Amino acid sequence: MKITILGAGVIGVTSAYYLAKAGHEVTVLDRQPGPALETSFANAGEVSFGYCSPWAAPGIPQKALKWIFMEHAPLILRPKLDVPMLSWMLQMLRNCTSERYALNKSRMLRLADYSRLALAEVRAETNVDYDQRMQGTLQLFRTQAQLDASAKDVKALAADGIPFEVLDPAGCIRVEPALAHVREKIVGGLLTPKDETGDCFKFTNLLAEKAVSLGVRFVWGVNIKALDVEGGEVRGVFTDSGLISSDAVVVAMGSYSPLLVKPHGIRLPVYPVKGYSLTIPIVDESRAPESTVMDETYKIAITRLGDRIRVGGMAEISGYTNDLGQARRRTLEHSVTDLFPGGAVSKATFWSGLRPMTPDGTPVIGATKVRNLFLNTGHGTLGWTMSCGSAKVLADIVSGKPADIETRDLAAARYHS
């Protein structure tokens, strides 16, 4: 088929790669001048197949009330008279039960573990080098209460056969030697050793080059206006350069996806949740992480990317705004300097991006009620983690083939039942 993909972040580019491999004629449209220049540009860098959890969890509403008064809060809420925001928040609250948390986490782990295999497949096929490391994620607990609360995650990991290890402070230092400098701040940790790290921007750009060699055409600097739908079937895309006709369209526009499909009766509860990051040059190897350390207190990931440290996190619900709040920078600096003192934070690059999040944490992948219109969006903080698996699943669905994993509960229809 002749397929048009809307969006050239990591989700759009991986989708293009797998669809081209499946024999389709693929065109990718993006408003930016190149790949991965929005949400995929400077994310946390963790590829978290094991550390993979919904934000909607038991106790989150109560924690959110406490976070309002925290200087370095992991969740920042700027409510406004915005119906999509209020609707999304109410749906998220409904997912904060033990039963729904277990269901959503199991879905996410299924897709994430499949993505682990798909990413390894892509590496083997392309030999792309994106500062990758395969040394796991260490979820670091500063309090006994945090360590005790990890029991529900341990249960889910065990149920899905995901390798893990619960560590005492000495075990944490064995995995991340630089933490020896702050031994007194550590109560324990949860290690998911199959997790990886890597620069999403580098990966996406290199994979885009591989996709071009497979025949994929990228069109840059084009604004997508609307879908061309007639008789319940998509025919193409209206852009500021005119109509681009195609047999099928894949919407991979992150937080902007629901705005495009809403006129066609598709209710897609994806909402932008802003995250922030710092990229810091390493000046002392002995005080830098080996892989990813997830600071559970502030929900901030501190990740090694070659000769840099990427510090990413926080969830700010404030609509489609992409301003750089200095208070958020101070939170990132506080977390990294508290655990890895002696870094060059004054030389850091500060960035923010809009993560496309669903209320249940699970992305939306698959067909819609409009024939030949497909979605691959809503990955939240785990777009980099789930990208290759999501793209492979999508390519199978578009090609009419059975996917390797269960996909019915990933479709948009789960919100309409």
PDB file of C-alpha atoms in Angstrom, residues 159-390:
ATOM      1  CA  ALA A 159       3.978 -12.411  37.112  1.00  0.00           C
ATOM      2  CA  ASP A 160       5.222 -11.359  33.692  1.00  0.00           C
ATOM      3  CA  GLY A 161       8.568 -13.121  33.964  1.00  0.00           C
ATOM      4  CA  ILE A 162      10.600  -9.876  33.878  1.00  0.00           C
ATOM      5  CA  PRO A 163      13.998 -10.286  35.620  1.00  0.00           C
ATOM      6  CA  PHE A 164      14.523  -8.120  38.701  1.00  0.00           C
ATOM      7  CA  GLU A 165      16.587  -7.920  41.873  1.00  0.00           C
ATOM      8  CA  VAL A 166      15.734  -6.211  45.160  1.00  0.00           C
ATOM      9  CA  LEU A 167      18.921  -4.644  46.536  1.00  0.00           C
ATOM     10  CA  ASP A 168      20.168  -3.354  49.863  1.00  0.00           C
ATOM     11  CA  PRO A 169      22.401  -0.238  49.925  1.00  0.00           C
ATOM     12  CA  ALA A 170      25.542  -2.292  49.311  1.00  0.00           C
ATOM     13  CA  GLY A 171      23.882  -3.905  46.311  1.00  0.00           C
ATOM     14  CA  CYS A 172      22.950  -0.505  44.919  1.00  0.00           C
ATOM     15  CA  ILE A 173      26.580   0.619  45.197  1.00  0.00           C
ATOM     16  CA  ARG A 174      27.740  -2.593  43.515  1.00  0.00           C
ATOM     17  CA  VAL A 175      25.557  -1.709  40.514  1.00  0.00           C
ATOM     18  CA  GLU A 176      26.274   2.034  40.600  1.00  0.00           C
ATOM     19  CA  PRO A 177      29.683   2.588  42.294  1.00  0.00           C
ATOM     20  CA  ALA A 178      29.370   6.400  42.314  1.00  0.00           C
ATOM     21  CA  LEU A 179      26.552   6.077  44.876  1.00  0.00           C
ATOM     22  CA  ALA A 180      29.210   5.184  47.469  1.00  0.00           C
ATOM     23  CA  HIS A 181      29.630   8.939  47.939  1.00  0.00           C
ATOM     24  CA  VAL A 182      26.023   9.192  49.230  1.00  0.00           C
ATOM     25  CA  ARG A 183      25.670   5.825  51.004  1.00  0.00           C
ATOM     26  CA  GLU A 184      23.736   7.352  53.919  1.00  0.00           C
ATOM     27  CA  LYS A 185      20.908   8.526  51.606  1.00  0.00           C
ATOM     28  CA  ILE A 186      20.070   5.051  50.276  1.00  0.00           C
ATOM     29  CA  VAL A 187      17.680   2.536  51.840  1.00  0.00           C
ATOM     30  CA  GLY A 188      17.560   0.107  48.930  1.00  0.00           C
ATOM     31  CA  GLY A 189      16.721  -0.339  45.280  1.00  0.00           C
ATOM     32  CA  LEU A 190      14.968  -2.381  42.624  1.00  0.00           C
ATOM     33  CA  LEU A 191      17.165  -3.405  39.684  1.00  0.00           C
ATOM     34  CA  THR A 192      15.686  -4.376  36.318  1.00  0.00           C
ATOM     35  CA  PRO A 193      18.835  -5.675  34.595  1.00  0.00           C
ATOM     36  CA  LYS A 194      17.381  -6.039  31.079  1.00  0.00           C
ATOM     37  CA  ASP A 195      16.768  -2.285  30.799  1.00  0.00           C
ATOM     38  CA  GLU A 196      18.960  -0.229  28.487  1.00  0.00           C
ATOM     39  CA  THR A 197      19.954   3.374  27.869  1.00  0.00           C
ATOM     40  CA  GLY A 198      20.583   5.368  24.733  1.00  0.00           C
ATOM     41  CA  ASP A 199      20.204   8.673  22.935  1.00  0.00           C
ATOM     42  CA  CYS A 200      16.751   8.664  21.337  1.00  0.00           C
ATOM     43  CA  PHE A 201      17.601  11.600  19.060  1.00  0.00           C
ATOM     44  CA  LYS A 202      20.675   9.835  17.663  1.00  0.00           C
ATOM     45  CA  PHE A 203      18.788   6.578  17.220  1.00  0.00           C
ATOM     46  CA  THR A 204      15.873   8.200  15.406  1.00  0.00           C
ATOM     47  CA  ASN A 205      18.092  10.127  13.007  1.00  0.00           C
ATOM     48  CA  LEU A 206      20.212   7.086  12.168  1.00  0.00           C
ATOM     49  CA  LEU A 207      17.135   4.887  11.687  1.00  0.00           C
ATOM     50  CA  ALA A 208      15.607   7.554   9.418  1.00  0.00           C
ATOM     51  CA  GLU A 209      18.693   7.211   7.201  1.00  0.00           C
ATOM     52  CA  LYS A 210      18.203   3.431   7.121  1.00  0.00           C
ATOM     53  CA  ALA A 211      14.533   3.946   6.288  1.00  0.00           C
ATOM     54  CA  VAL A 212      15.476   6.140   3.324  1.00  0.00           C
ATOM     55  CA  SER A 213      17.647   3.297   2.018  1.00  0.00           C
ATOM     56  CA  LEU A 214      14.500   1.122   2.145  1.00  0.00           C
ATOM     57  CA  GLY A 215      12.641   3.642   0.001  1.00  0.00           C
ATOM     58  CA  VAL A 216      10.953   5.788   2.648  1.00  0.00           C
ATOM     59  CA  ARG A 217      10.398   9.397   1.591  1.00  0.00           C
ATOM     60  CA  PHE A 218      10.566  12.144   4.226  1.00  0.00           C
ATOM     61  CA  VAL A 219       8.922  15.516   3.608  1.00  0.00           C
ATOM     62  CA  TRP A 220      10.080  18.218   6.033  1.00  0.00           C
ATOM     63  CA  GLY A 221       8.583  21.570   6.945  1.00  0.00           C
ATOM     64  CA  VAL A 222       5.039  20.634   6.001  1.00  0.00           C
ATOM     65  CA  ASN A 223       2.053  21.482   8.217  1.00  0.00           C
ATOM     66  CA  ILE A 224      -0.742  18.932   8.455  1.00  0.00           C
ATOM     67  CA  LYS A 225      -4.154  20.609   8.221  1.00  0.00           C
ATOM     68  CA  ALA A 226      -6.739  17.818   8.179  1.00  0.00           C
ATOM     69  CA  LEU A 227      -7.489  14.278   7.099  1.00  0.00           C
ATOM     70  CA  ASP A 228      -9.234  13.658   3.797  1.00  0.00           C
ATOM     71  CA  VAL A 229     -12.027  11.262   4.736  1.00  0.00           C
ATOM     72  CA  GLU A 230     -14.847  10.231   2.402  1.00  0.00           C
ATOM     73  CA  GLY A 231     -17.449   7.528   2.912  1.00  0.00           C
ATOM     74  CA  GLY A 232     -15.883   6.460   6.212  1.00  0.00           C
ATOM     75  CA  GLU A 233     -12.489   5.853   4.604  1.00  0.00           C
ATOM     76  CA  VAL A 234      -9.333   7.951   4.715  1.00  0.00           C
ATOM     77  CA  ARG A 235      -8.086   9.051   1.293  1.00  0.00           C
ATOM     78  CA  GLY A 236      -5.133  11.205   2.266  1.00  0.00           C
ATOM     79  CA  VAL A 237      -3.991  14.287   4.143  1.00  0.00           C
ATOM     80  CA  PHE A 238      -4.541  17.981   3.540  1.00  0.00           C
ATOM     81  CA  THR A 239      -1.340  19.979   4.137  1.00  0.00           C
ATOM     82  CA  ASP A 240      -0.272  23.567   3.595  1.00  0.00           C
ATOM     83  CA  SER A 241       1.369  22.274   0.399  1.00  0.00           C
ATOM     84  CA  GLY A 242      -1.805  20.619  -0.870  1.00  0.00           C
ATOM     85  CA  LEU A 243      -3.458  17.202  -0.706  1.00  0.00           C
ATOM     86  CA  ILE A 244      -1.287  14.101  -0.338  1.00  0.00           C
ATOM     87  CA  SER A 245      -3.281  11.038  -1.370  1.00  0.00           C
ATOM     88  CA  SER A 246      -2.621   7.614   0.093  1.00  0.00           C
ATOM     89  CA  ASP A 247      -4.146   4.196   0.665  1.00  0.00           C
ATOM     90  CA  ALA A 248      -3.628   4.411   4.438  1.00  0.00           C
ATOM     91  CA  VAL A 249      -2.612   7.010   7.005  1.00  0.00           C
ATOM     92  CA  VAL A 250      -0.799   6.452  10.316  1.00  0.00           C
ATOM     93  CA  VAL A 251      -1.180   9.195  12.915  1.00  0.00           C
ATOM     94  CA  ALA A 252       1.967   9.372  15.065  1.00  0.00           C
ATOM     95  CA  MET A 253       1.757  13.019  16.077  1.00  0.00           C
ATOM     96  CA  GLY A 254       2.131  12.531  19.814  1.00  0.00           C
ATOM     97  CA  SER A 255       0.085  14.986  21.876  1.00  0.00           C
ATOM     98  CA  TYR A 256      -1.386  16.533  18.731  1.00  0.00           C
ATOM     99  CA  SER A 257      -2.936  13.269  17.497  1.00  0.00           C
ATOM    100  CA  PRO A 258      -6.367  13.718  19.170  1.00  0.00           C
ATOM    101  CA  LEU A 259      -6.787  17.171  17.628  1.00  0.00           C
ATOM    102  CA  LEU A 260      -6.454  15.702  14.129  1.00  0.00           C
ATOM    103  CA  VAL A 261      -8.821  12.747  14.546  1.00  0.00           C
ATOM    104  CA  LYS A 262     -11.529  14.414  16.663  1.00  0.00           C
ATOM    105  CA  PRO A 263     -13.473  15.834  13.663  1.00  0.00           C
ATOM    106  CA  HIS A 264     -13.991  12.233  12.499  1.00  0.00           C
ATOM    107  CA  GLY A 265     -15.664  11.066  15.695  1.00  0.00           C
ATOM    108  CA  ILE A 266     -12.591   9.430  17.249  1.00  0.00           C
ATOM    109  CA  ARG A 267     -12.355  10.168  20.960  1.00  0.00           C
ATOM    110  CA  LEU A 268      -8.684   9.797  21.812  1.00  0.00           C
ATOM    111  CA  PRO A 269      -7.868  10.677  25.440  1.00  0.00           C
ATOM    112  CA  VAL A 270      -4.255  11.597  24.837  1.00  0.00           C
ATOM    113  CA  TYR A 271      -3.131  14.747  26.633  1.00  0.00           C
ATOM    114  CA  PRO A 272       0.245  16.544  26.771  1.00  0.00           C
ATOM    115  CA  VAL A 273       2.148  16.064  30.015  1.00  0.00           C
ATOM    116  CA  LYS A 274       5.275  18.172  29.920  1.00  0.00           C
ATOM    117  CA  GLY A 275       8.603  16.747  30.979  1.00  0.00           C
ATOM    118  CA  TYR A 276      11.960  18.454  31.443  1.00  0.00           C
ATOM    119  CA  SER A 277      15.574  17.434  31.062  1.00  0.00           C
ATOM    120  CA  LEU A 278      19.134  18.596  31.606  1.00  0.00           C
ATOM    121  CA  THR A 279      22.073  17.350  29.541  1.00  0.00           C
ATOM    122  CA  ILE A 280      25.314  17.662  31.508  1.00  0.00           C
ATOM    123  CA  PRO A 281      28.896  16.977  30.361  1.00  0.00           C
ATOM    124  CA  ILE A 282      30.724  14.426  32.532  1.00  0.00           C
ATOM    125  CA  VAL A 283      33.751  15.950  34.260  1.00  0.00           C
ATOM    126  CA  ASP A 284      34.517  13.134  36.732  1.00  0.00           C
ATOM    127  CA  GLU A 285      33.862   9.514  35.701  1.00  0.00           C
ATOM    128  CA  SER A 286      33.964   8.337  39.334  1.00  0.00           C
ATOM    129  CA  ARG A 287      30.944  10.517  40.150  1.00  0.00           C
ATOM    130  CA  ALA A 288      28.808   9.608  37.139  1.00  0.00           C
ATOM    131  CA  PRO A 289      26.171   6.865  36.789  1.00  0.00           C
ATOM    132  CA  GLU A 290      26.935   3.712  34.802  1.00  0.00           C
ATOM    133  CA  SER A 291      23.404   3.361  33.492  1.00  0.00           C
ATOM    134  CA  THR A 292      20.049   4.784  34.688  1.00  0.00           C
ATOM    135  CA  VAL A 293      19.286   5.638  38.311  1.00  0.00           C
ATOM    136  CA  MET A 294      15.628   6.434  38.907  1.00  0.00           C
ATOM    137  CA  ASP A 295      15.335   8.737  41.931  1.00  0.00           C
ATOM    138  CA  GLU A 296      12.011   7.512  43.308  1.00  0.00           C
ATOM    139  CA  THR A 297      11.551  10.517  45.588  1.00  0.00           C
ATOM    140  CA  TYR A 298      11.411  12.992  42.721  1.00  0.00           C
ATOM    141  CA  LYS A 299      10.543  10.557  39.890  1.00  0.00           C
ATOM    142  CA  ILE A 300      13.649  11.721  38.026  1.00  0.00           C
ATOM    143  CA  ALA A 301      15.856   9.539  35.821  1.00  0.00           C
ATOM    144  CA  ILE A 302      19.611  10.141  35.807  1.00  0.00           C
ATOM    145  CA  THR A 303      21.090   8.412  32.767  1.00  0.00           C
ATOM    146  CA  ARG A 304      24.544   7.921  31.288  1.00  0.00           C
ATOM    147  CA  LEU A 305      24.710   8.786  27.564  1.00  0.00           C
ATOM    148  CA  GLY A 306      28.310   8.445  26.405  1.00  0.00           C
ATOM    149  CA  ASP A 307      30.229  11.412  27.820  1.00  0.00           C
ATOM    150  CA  ARG A 308      27.036  13.116  29.040  1.00  0.00           C
ATOM    151  CA  ILE A 309      24.477  12.705  31.798  1.00  0.00           C
ATOM    152  CA  ARG A 310      20.812  13.149  30.913  1.00  0.00           C
ATOM    153  CA  VAL A 311      18.582  14.106  33.843  1.00  0.00           C
ATOM    154  CA  GLY A 312      14.902  13.860  32.950  1.00  0.00           C
ATOM    155  CA  GLY A 313      11.559  13.778  34.647  1.00  0.00           C
ATOM    156  CA  MET A 314       8.574  15.512  36.205  1.00  0.00           C
ATOM    157  CA  ALA A 315       5.031  15.622  34.921  1.00  0.00           C
ATOM    158  CA  GLU A 316       3.538  19.055  34.407  1.00  0.00           C
ATOM    159  CA  ILE A 317      -0.090  19.173  33.349  1.00  0.00           C
ATOM    160  CA  SER A 318      -0.460  22.619  31.828  1.00  0.00           C
ATOM    161  CA  GLY A 319      -1.798  22.123  28.309  1.00  0.00           C
ATOM    162  CA  TYR A 320       0.076  22.718  25.078  1.00  0.00           C
ATOM    163  CA  THR A 321       2.690  25.042  26.563  1.00  0.00           C
ATOM    164  CA  ASN A 322       6.387  24.430  26.142  1.00  0.00           C
ATOM    165  CA  ASP A 323       7.955  27.171  28.248  1.00  0.00           C
ATOM    166  CA  LEU A 324      11.036  26.434  30.347  1.00  0.00           C
ATOM    167  CA  GLY A 325      10.227  27.012  34.013  1.00  0.00           C
ATOM    168  CA  GLN A 326      13.358  27.717  36.070  1.00  0.00           C
ATOM    169  CA  ALA A 327      11.790  26.060  39.127  1.00  0.00           C
ATOM    170  CA  ARG A 328      11.743  22.794  37.163  1.00  0.00           C
ATOM    171  CA  ARG A 329      15.437  23.210  36.352  1.00  0.00           C
ATOM    172  CA  ARG A 330      16.196  23.592  40.052  1.00  0.00           C
ATOM    173  CA  THR A 331      14.412  20.302  40.774  1.00  0.00           C
ATOM    174  CA  LEU A 332      16.483  18.446  38.179  1.00  0.00           C
ATOM    175  CA  GLU A 333      19.679  20.018  39.511  1.00  0.00           C
ATOM    176  CA  HIS A 334      18.721  19.129  43.082  1.00  0.00           C
ATOM    177  CA  SER A 335      18.170  15.453  42.289  1.00  0.00           C
ATOM    178  CA  VAL A 336      21.364  14.922  40.287  1.00  0.00           C
ATOM    179  CA  THR A 337      23.658  16.905  42.598  1.00  0.00           C
ATOM    180  CA  ASP A 338      22.184  15.198  45.671  1.00  0.00           C
ATOM    181  CA  LEU A 339      22.982  11.706  44.337  1.00  0.00           C
ATOM    182  CA  PHE A 340      25.955  12.485  42.090  1.00  0.00           C
ATOM    183  CA  PRO A 341      27.664  15.553  43.582  1.00  0.00           C
ATOM    184  CA  GLY A 342      30.499  17.282  41.785  1.00  0.00           C
ATOM    185  CA  GLY A 343      28.995  17.477  38.298  1.00  0.00           C
ATOM    186  CA  ALA A 344      29.086  20.410  35.890  1.00  0.00           C
ATOM    187  CA  VAL A 345      25.412  21.413  36.183  1.00  0.00           C
ATOM    188  CA  SER A 346      26.288  25.022  35.348  1.00  0.00           C
ATOM    189  CA  LYS A 347      27.163  23.805  31.828  1.00  0.00           C
ATOM    190  CA  ALA A 348      23.897  21.902  31.375  1.00  0.00           C
ATOM    191  CA  THR A 349      21.470  22.319  28.482  1.00  0.00           C
ATOM    192  CA  PHE A 350      17.860  22.727  29.633  1.00  0.00           C
ATOM    193  CA  TRP A 351      14.946  21.342  27.569  1.00  0.00           C
ATOM    194  CA  SER A 352      11.252  20.498  27.766  1.00  0.00           C
ATOM    195  CA  GLY A 353       8.918  18.359  25.687  1.00  0.00           C
ATOM    196  CA  LEU A 354       5.248  17.369  25.598  1.00  0.00           C
ATOM    197  CA  ARG A 355       4.699  13.687  26.319  1.00  0.00           C
ATOM    198  CA  PRO A 356       1.486  12.220  24.852  1.00  0.00           C
ATOM    199  CA  MET A 357      -0.108  10.412  27.791  1.00  0.00           C
ATOM    200  CA  THR A 358      -3.211   8.268  28.097  1.00  0.00           C
ATOM    201  CA  PRO A 359      -5.156   8.027  31.378  1.00  0.00           C
ATOM    202  CA  ASP A 360      -4.223   4.355  31.808  1.00  0.00           C
ATOM    203  CA  GLY A 361      -0.583   4.659  30.693  1.00  0.00           C
ATOM    204  CA  THR A 362      -1.007   2.307  27.726  1.00  0.00           C
ATOM    205  CA  PRO A 363      -0.408   3.636  24.204  1.00  0.00           C
ATOM    206  CA  VAL A 364      -3.042   3.517  21.471  1.00  0.00           C
ATOM    207  CA  ILE A 365      -1.964   1.337  18.553  1.00  0.00           C
ATOM    208  CA  GLY A 366      -4.049   0.016  15.694  1.00  0.00           C
ATOM    209  CA  ALA A 367      -7.039   0.623  13.466  1.00  0.00           C
ATOM    210  CA  THR A 368      -9.817   3.159  13.984  1.00  0.00           C
ATOM    211  CA  LYS A 369     -13.457   3.271  12.905  1.00  0.00           C
ATOM    212  CA  VAL A 370     -12.277   5.214   9.842  1.00  0.00           C
ATOM    213  CA  ARG A 371     -11.109   2.608   7.342  1.00  0.00           C
ATOM    214  CA  ASN A 372      -7.369   2.599   6.666  1.00  0.00           C
ATOM    215  CA  LEU A 373      -6.711   5.189   9.377  1.00  0.00           C
ATOM    216  CA  PHE A 374      -4.326   3.883  12.025  1.00  0.00           C
ATOM    217  CA  LEU A 375      -2.947   5.238  15.296  1.00  0.00           C
ATOM    218  CA  ASN A 376       0.429   4.866  16.991  1.00  0.00           C
ATOM    219  CA  THR A 377       0.453   7.381  19.823  1.00  0.00           C
ATOM    220  CA  GLY A 378      -0.084   7.942  23.552  1.00  0.00           C
ATOM    221  CA  HIS A 379       3.163   6.391  24.810  1.00  0.00           C
ATOM    222  CA  GLY A 380       3.690   8.990  27.541  1.00  0.00           C
ATOM    223  CA  THR A 381       7.086   8.715  29.186  1.00  0.00           C
ATOM    224  CA  LEU A 382       7.793   5.391  27.451  1.00  0.00           C
ATOM    225  CA  GLY A 383       7.835   6.271  23.754  1.00  0.00           C
ATOM    226  CA  TRP A 384      11.542   5.485  23.422  1.00  0.00           C
ATOM    227  CA  THR A 385      11.084   2.252  25.368  1.00  0.00           C
ATOM    228  CA  MET A 386       8.080   1.016  23.392  1.00  0.00           C
ATOM    229  CA  SER A 387       8.916   2.469  19.973  1.00  0.00           C
ATOM    230  CA  CYS A 388      10.241  -0.561  18.109  1.00  0.00           C
ATOM    231  CA  GLY A 389       7.681  -2.977  19.520  1.00  0.00           C
ATOM    232  CA  SER A 390       4.834  -0.567  18.798  1.00  0.00           C
TER     233      SER A 390
END
